[in-house]
mmCIF file of C-alpha atoms in Angstrom:
data_model
loop_
_atom_site.group_PDB
_atom_site.id
_atom_site.type_symbol
_atom_site.label_atom_id
_atom_site.label_comp_id
_atom_site.label_asym_id
_atom_site.label_seq_id
_atom_site.Cartn_x
_atom_site.Cartn_y
_atom_site.Cartn_z
ATOM 1 C CA UNK A 1 20.575 55.688 37.648
ATOM 2 C CA UNK A 2 23.887 55.253 35.701
ATOM 3 C CA UNK A 3 24.669 57.345 32.643
ATOM 4 C CA UNK A 4 24.706 55.661 29.368
ATOM 5 C CA UNK A 5 23.183 52.517 30.471
ATOM 6 C CA UNK A 6 19.763 51.906 28.911
ATOM 7 C CA UNK A 7 17.465 54.531 29.737
ATOM 8 C CA UNK A 8 19.055 55.423 33.376
ATOM 9 C CA UNK A 9 20.581 58.919 33.398
ATOM 10 C CA UNK A 10 21.873 60.570 36.216
ATOM 11 C CA UNK A 11 22.406 64.207 35.792
ATOM 12 C CA UNK A 12 25.107 64.665 38.262
ATOM 13 C CA UNK A 13 27.699 62.730 36.240
ATOM 14 C CA UNK A 14 28.705 62.767 32.877
ATOM 15 C CA UNK A 15 31.401 60.522 31.152
ATOM 16 C CA UNK A 16 34.880 62.736 31.238
ATOM 17 C CA UNK A 17 35.998 63.590 27.642
ATOM 18 C CA UNK A 18 39.614 62.668 27.822
ATOM 19 C CA UNK A 19 42.429 64.342 25.661
ATOM 20 C CA UNK A 20 43.889 61.612 23.330
ATOM 21 C CA UNK A 21 46.707 59.435 25.737
ATOM 22 C CA UNK A 22 49.482 61.238 24.311
ATOM 23 C CA UNK A 23 48.177 64.765 23.909
ATOM 24 C CA UNK A 24 52.034 65.979 22.639
ATOM 25 C CA UNK A 25 51.593 69.572 21.076
ATOM 26 C CA UNK A 26 48.947 71.249 19.946
ATOM 27 C CA UNK A 27 48.257 74.437 17.529
ATOM 28 C CA UNK A 28 44.646 75.952 17.138
ATOM 29 C CA UNK A 29 45.895 78.675 14.690
ATOM 30 C CA UNK A 30 46.980 81.228 17.262
ATOM 31 C CA UNK A 31 51.172 81.799 17.072
ATOM 32 C CA UNK A 32 51.097 81.632 20.824
ATOM 33 C CA UNK A 33 49.562 78.245 21.321
ATOM 34 C CA UNK A 34 52.030 76.232 19.227
ATOM 35 C CA UNK A 35 53.741 73.726 21.681
ATOM 36 C CA UNK A 36 50.908 74.152 24.436
ATOM 37 C CA UNK A 37 49.966 71.018 26.512
ATOM 38 C CA UNK A 38 46.351 70.677 26.692
ATOM 39 C CA UNK A 39 45.031 69.657 30.156
ATOM 40 C CA UNK A 40 43.279 66.118 30.290
ATOM 41 C CA UNK A 41 41.623 67.006 33.447
ATOM 42 C CA UNK A 42 39.920 69.955 32.405
ATOM 43 C CA UNK A 43 38.836 68.307 28.761
ATOM 44 C CA UNK A 44 40.467 71.005 26.762
ATOM 45 C CA UNK A 45 39.353 70.803 23.287
ATOM 46 C CA UNK A 46 39.852 73.762 21.248
ATOM 47 C CA UNK A 47 37.397 74.770 18.463
ATOM 48 C CA UNK A 48 39.283 75.501 15.524
ATOM 49 C CA UNK A 49 37.011 75.736 12.761
ATOM 50 C CA UNK A 50 35.984 79.504 11.895
ATOM 51 C CA UNK A 51 32.657 78.318 10.099
ATOM 52 C CA UNK A 52 31.283 76.666 13.006
ATOM 53 C CA UNK A 53 32.279 79.430 15.310
ATOM 54 C CA UNK A 54 30.431 82.081 12.976
ATOM 55 C CA UNK A 55 27.058 79.585 12.702
ATOM 56 C CA UNK A 56 27.129 79.284 16.542
ATOM 57 C CA UNK A 57 27.058 83.013 17.163
ATOM 58 C CA UNK A 58 24.417 83.603 13.904
ATOM 59 C CA UNK A 59 22.093 80.942 15.708
ATOM 60 C CA UNK A 60 22.511 82.530 19.084
ATOM 61 C CA UNK A 61 21.374 85.892 17.628
ATOM 62 C CA UNK A 62 24.279 87.903 19.503
ATOM 63 C CA UNK A 63 23.456 91.758 19.116
ATOM 64 C CA UNK A 64 25.844 94.431 19.663
ATOM 65 C CA UNK A 65 23.806 95.453 23.184
ATOM 66 C CA UNK A 66 24.430 91.788 24.534
ATOM 67 C CA UNK A 67 26.757 90.848 27.465
ATOM 68 C CA UNK A 68 27.637 87.474 26.413
ATOM 69 C CA UNK A 69 28.877 84.434 28.705
ATOM 70 C CA UNK A 70 31.404 82.206 27.605
ATOM 71 C CA UNK A 71 32.332 79.303 29.383
ATOM 72 C CA UNK A 72 35.915 77.550 29.095
ATOM 73 C CA UNK A 73 37.223 80.228 26.358
ATOM 74 C CA UNK A 74 40.680 78.339 25.827
ATOM 75 C CA UNK A 75 42.630 80.339 23.556
ATOM 76 C CA UNK A 76 40.002 82.589 22.358
ATOM 77 C CA UNK A 77 39.038 81.632 18.872
ATOM 78 C CA UNK A 78 35.464 81.978 19.935
ATOM 79 C CA UNK A 79 35.883 85.170 22.221
ATOM 80 C CA UNK A 80 37.329 87.023 19.411
ATOM 81 C CA UNK A 81 34.240 86.735 17.511
ATOM 82 C CA UNK A 82 31.906 87.234 20.203
ATOM 83 C CA UNK A 83 33.766 90.382 21.247
ATOM 84 C CA UNK A 84 33.422 91.535 17.556
ATOM 85 C CA UNK A 85 29.527 91.213 17.822
ATOM 86 C CA UNK A 86 28.673 91.887 21.502
ATOM 87 C CA UNK A 87 28.718 94.751 24.253
ATOM 88 C CA UNK A 88 30.774 92.716 26.436
ATOM 89 C CA UNK A 89 32.211 89.138 26.763
ATOM 90 C CA UNK A 90 32.437 87.504 30.289
ATOM 91 C CA UNK A 91 34.702 84.565 30.351
ATOM 92 C CA UNK A 92 35.051 82.021 32.742
ATOM 93 C CA UNK A 93 38.102 80.197 32.675
ATOM 94 C CA UNK A 94 39.481 77.578 35.503
ATOM 95 C CA UNK A 95 42.973 76.928 34.083
ATOM 96 C CA UNK A 96 45.503 79.799 34.966
ATOM 97 C CA UNK A 97 47.447 79.035 31.854
ATOM 98 C CA UNK A 98 44.821 79.696 29.502
ATOM 99 C CA UNK A 99 43.973 82.968 31.493
ATOM 100 C CA UNK A 100 47.205 84.334 30.653
ATOM 101 C CA UNK A 101 46.915 83.244 27.076
ATOM 102 C CA UNK A 102 43.460 85.008 26.766
ATOM 103 C CA UNK A 103 44.942 88.166 28.271
ATOM 104 C CA UNK A 104 48.087 88.087 26.045
ATOM 105 C CA UNK A 105 45.897 87.695 23.125
ATOM 106 C CA UNK A 106 43.775 90.694 23.586
ATOM 107 C CA UNK A 107 46.247 92.973 25.133
ATOM 108 C CA UNK A 108 46.621 96.190 23.672
ATOM 109 C CA UNK A 109 43.616 95.897 21.406
ATOM 110 C CA UNK A 110 40.485 97.694 21.369
ATOM 111 C CA UNK A 111 38.579 94.626 22.398
ATOM 112 C CA UNK A 112 40.282 94.280 25.596
ATOM 113 C CA UNK A 113 38.131 96.739 27.444
ATOM 114 C CA UNK A 114 34.957 94.513 26.189
ATOM 115 C CA UNK A 115 36.422 91.240 27.800
ATOM 116 C CA UNK A 116 36.019 90.534 31.561
ATOM 117 C CA UNK A 117 37.877 87.334 32.682
ATOM 118 C CA UNK A 118 36.533 85.305 35.517
ATOM 119 C CA UNK A 119 39.387 83.019 36.852
ATOM 120 C CA UNK A 120 36.977 80.479 38.642
ATOM 121 C CA UNK A 121 35.672 76.883 38.366
ATOM 122 C CA UNK A 122 31.915 77.714 36.905
ATOM 123 C CA UNK A 123 30.184 75.521 38.856
ATOM 124 C CA UNK A 124 31.320 77.165 42.010
ATOM 125 C CA UNK A 125 31.240 80.828 41.284
ATOM 126 C CA UNK A 126 28.358 83.173 41.171
ATOM 127 C CA UNK A 127 27.578 84.088 37.688
ATOM 128 C CA UNK A 128 27.100 87.751 36.721
ATOM 129 C CA UNK A 129 24.173 88.973 34.557
ATOM 130 C CA UNK A 130 24.344 88.020 31.088
ATOM 131 C CA UNK A 131 21.764 88.047 27.794
ATOM 132 C CA UNK A 132 23.464 84.942 26.259
ATOM 133 C CA UNK A 133 25.412 82.107 26.620
ATOM 134 C CA UNK A 134 27.562 80.877 23.700
ATOM 135 C CA UNK A 135 30.086 78.256 24.587
ATOM 136 C CA UNK A 136 32.247 75.327 23.804
ATOM 137 C CA UNK A 137 31.988 73.882 27.138
ATOM 138 C CA UNK A 138 33.962 70.874 28.772
ATOM 139 C CA UNK A 139 32.123 68.011 28.382
ATOM 140 C CA UNK A 140 32.310 66.582 31.801
ATOM 141 C CA UNK A 141 30.527 69.442 33.428
ATOM 142 C CA UNK A 142 27.575 69.254 30.789
ATOM 143 C CA UNK A 143 24.988 68.241 33.031
ATOM 144 C CA UNK A 144 25.539 70.249 36.340
ATOM 145 C CA UNK A 145 26.438 73.187 33.983
ATOM 146 C CA UNK A 146 23.066 73.270 32.062
ATOM 147 C CA UNK A 147 21.130 73.279 35.463
ATOM 148 C CA UNK A 148 23.307 76.024 36.871
ATOM 149 C CA UNK A 149 22.308 78.065 33.848
ATOM 150 C CA UNK A 150 18.445 77.458 33.750
ATOM 151 C CA UNK A 151 18.274 78.157 37.433
ATOM 152 C CA UNK A 152 20.092 81.473 36.861
ATOM 153 C CA UNK A 153 18.381 84.560 37.548
ATOM 154 C CA UNK A 154 17.637 87.038 35.979
ATOM 155 C CA UNK A 155 16.644 84.892 32.965
ATOM 156 C CA UNK A 156 19.013 85.112 29.836
ATOM 157 C CA UNK A 157 17.536 84.598 26.216
ATOM 158 C CA UNK A 158 19.106 81.547 25.284
ATOM 159 C CA UNK A 159 22.480 79.438 25.560
ATOM 160 C CA UNK A 160 24.254 77.974 22.409
ATOM 161 C CA UNK A 161 26.320 74.976 23.820
ATOM 162 C CA UNK A 162 28.958 72.426 22.063
ATOM 163 C CA UNK A 163 28.187 69.476 23.927
ATOM 164 C CA UNK A 164 29.071 65.756 23.585
ATOM 165 C CA UNK A 165 26.744 64.222 20.857
ATOM 166 C CA UNK A 166 25.053 61.882 23.039
ATOM 167 C CA UNK A 167 24.300 64.411 25.845
ATOM 168 C CA UNK A 168 22.647 66.669 22.877
ATOM 169 C CA UNK A 169 20.649 63.536 22.000
ATOM 170 C CA UNK A 170 19.303 62.990 25.455
ATOM 171 C CA UNK A 171 18.792 66.644 26.320
ATOM 172 C CA UNK A 172 16.226 66.666 22.988
ATOM 173 C CA UNK A 173 14.866 63.329 23.340
ATOM 174 C CA UNK A 174 11.021 62.920 23.207
ATOM 175 C CA UNK A 175 9.020 60.464 25.170
ATOM 176 C CA UNK A 176 9.127 56.922 23.927
ATOM 177 C CA UNK A 177 12.947 57.737 22.419
ATOM 178 C CA UNK A 178 15.433 55.147 23.716
ATOM 179 C CA UNK A 179 17.424 57.905 25.235
ATOM 180 C CA UNK A 180 14.663 59.816 26.883
ATOM 181 C CA UNK A 181 15.759 60.012 30.578
ATOM 182 C CA UNK A 182 15.406 62.324 33.508
ATOM 183 C CA UNK A 183 17.879 64.762 31.964
ATOM 184 C CA UNK A 184 15.578 65.088 28.904
ATOM 185 C CA UNK A 185 12.259 65.492 31.263
ATOM 186 C CA UNK A 186 14.061 68.100 33.693
ATOM 187 C CA UNK A 187 15.566 69.980 30.800
ATOM 188 C CA UNK A 188 12.557 70.194 28.726
ATOM 189 C CA UNK A 189 10.355 71.234 31.780
ATOM 190 C CA UNK A 190 12.578 74.438 32.355
ATOM 191 C CA UNK A 191 13.889 75.177 28.697
ATOM 192 C CA UNK A 192 12.974 74.602 25.176
ATOM 193 C CA UNK A 193 15.901 72.533 23.832
ATOM 194 C CA UNK A 194 16.848 71.887 20.236
ATOM 195 C CA UNK A 195 19.485 70.259 18.450
ATOM 196 C CA UNK A 196 21.222 72.686 16.332
ATOM 197 C CA UNK A 197 24.049 70.939 14.132
ATOM 198 C CA UNK A 198 26.375 68.021 14.543
ATOM 199 C CA UNK A 199 30.164 68.551 14.365
ATOM 200 C CA UNK A 200 32.853 65.989 13.929
ATOM 201 C CA UNK A 201 35.779 65.723 15.959
ATOM 202 C CA UNK A 202 38.195 66.916 13.284
ATOM 203 C CA UNK A 203 37.123 70.630 14.071
ATOM 204 C CA UNK A 204 38.672 70.297 17.285
ATOM 205 C CA UNK A 205 42.543 70.144 18.495
ATOM 206 C CA UNK A 206 43.467 67.902 19.946
ATOM 207 C CA UNK A 207 40.483 65.926 18.590
ATOM 208 C CA UNK A 208 38.283 64.536 21.400
ATOM 209 C CA UNK A 209 37.170 60.758 21.530
ATOM 210 C CA UNK A 210 33.605 61.414 20.844
ATOM 211 C CA UNK A 211 31.494 63.423 18.332
ATOM 212 C CA UNK A 212 29.736 66.703 19.033
ATOM 213 C CA UNK A 213 26.960 68.520 18.532
ATOM 214 C CA UNK A 214 25.747 72.283 19.396
ATOM 215 C CA UNK A 215 22.155 72.587 21.033
ATOM 216 C CA UNK A 216 20.218 75.739 21.693
ATOM 217 C CA UNK A 217 18.587 76.140 25.139
ATOM 218 C CA UNK A 218 16.085 78.742 25.530
ATOM 219 C CA UNK A 219 14.495 79.216 29.296
ATOM 220 C CA UNK A 220 10.769 79.090 29.627
ATOM 221 C CA UNK A 221 9.618 82.213 31.327
ATOM 222 C CA UNK A 222 8.298 82.212 33.822
ATOM 223 C CA UNK A 223 9.259 78.939 34.811
ATOM 224 C CA UNK A 224 6.574 75.920 35.615
ATOM 225 C CA UNK A 225 5.108 76.733 39.313
ATOM 226 C CA UNK A 226 6.478 73.335 40.979
ATOM 227 C CA UNK A 227 8.758 72.422 43.738
ATOM 228 C CA UNK A 228 11.467 71.165 41.647
ATOM 229 C CA UNK A 229 13.401 69.442 44.446
ATOM 230 C CA UNK A 230 10.260 67.336 44.909
ATOM 231 C CA UNK A 231 9.716 67.051 41.275
ATOM 232 C CA UNK A 232 13.242 65.584 40.532
ATOM 233 C CA UNK A 233 12.805 63.052 43.301
ATOM 234 C CA UNK A 234 9.640 61.682 41.591
ATOM 235 C CA UNK A 235 11.588 61.420 38.261
ATOM 236 C CA UNK A 236 14.652 59.537 40.134
ATOM 237 C CA UNK A 237 11.795 56.835 41.134
ATOM 238 C CA UNK A 238 10.429 56.929 37.696
ATOM 239 C CA UNK A 239 13.542 56.255 35.804
ATOM 240 C CA UNK A 240 15.346 53.859 38.255
#
């Protein structure tokens, strides 16, 4: 099926969220980020509103004993709050420039010892153990990333993810809803999915072209005893 047309929904593709046509200089509140060019290919939109960051951490239920996975930490606005609340943060970042900025931000601070940066593509790397995932993820990898998380073992407690609004609505859609699709069925088969809050584009720098939402995903333990490949094959027929 083709994402975004009627009730069809392909899990492997998401429309890329692009930075504006002229990205220009960006400032996310950290001095080092002035005049920083954000990368279109990586769908980089830095979350700059501290209230939303705090709300995400509270809703995720981060504890001082938790190892937290963050995907696409960017300049570290969410990272710093996660480090203050948890035992350790594993940050997976693909962009080498962001890795350098992140290292610079925490160098020589007590939080540096709690931060483990993995400079890799999150879809290609073996993820280490984590209790929670809290992240403002690159929107173009939303679908494959959600299913990578849901097939990760051992199980994590929950994921609190910033995603594109339409993706969030599909994730939590119920039977009979216009947006109910393969993504809805598969995600809800493997997890409890809920919509936490809407987030307007003004809360990001640079602002994305789409509205956003925060979703909470809690894996079902144990998972349903089915052959997922066969099940997904059946759904492809149902939604084609």
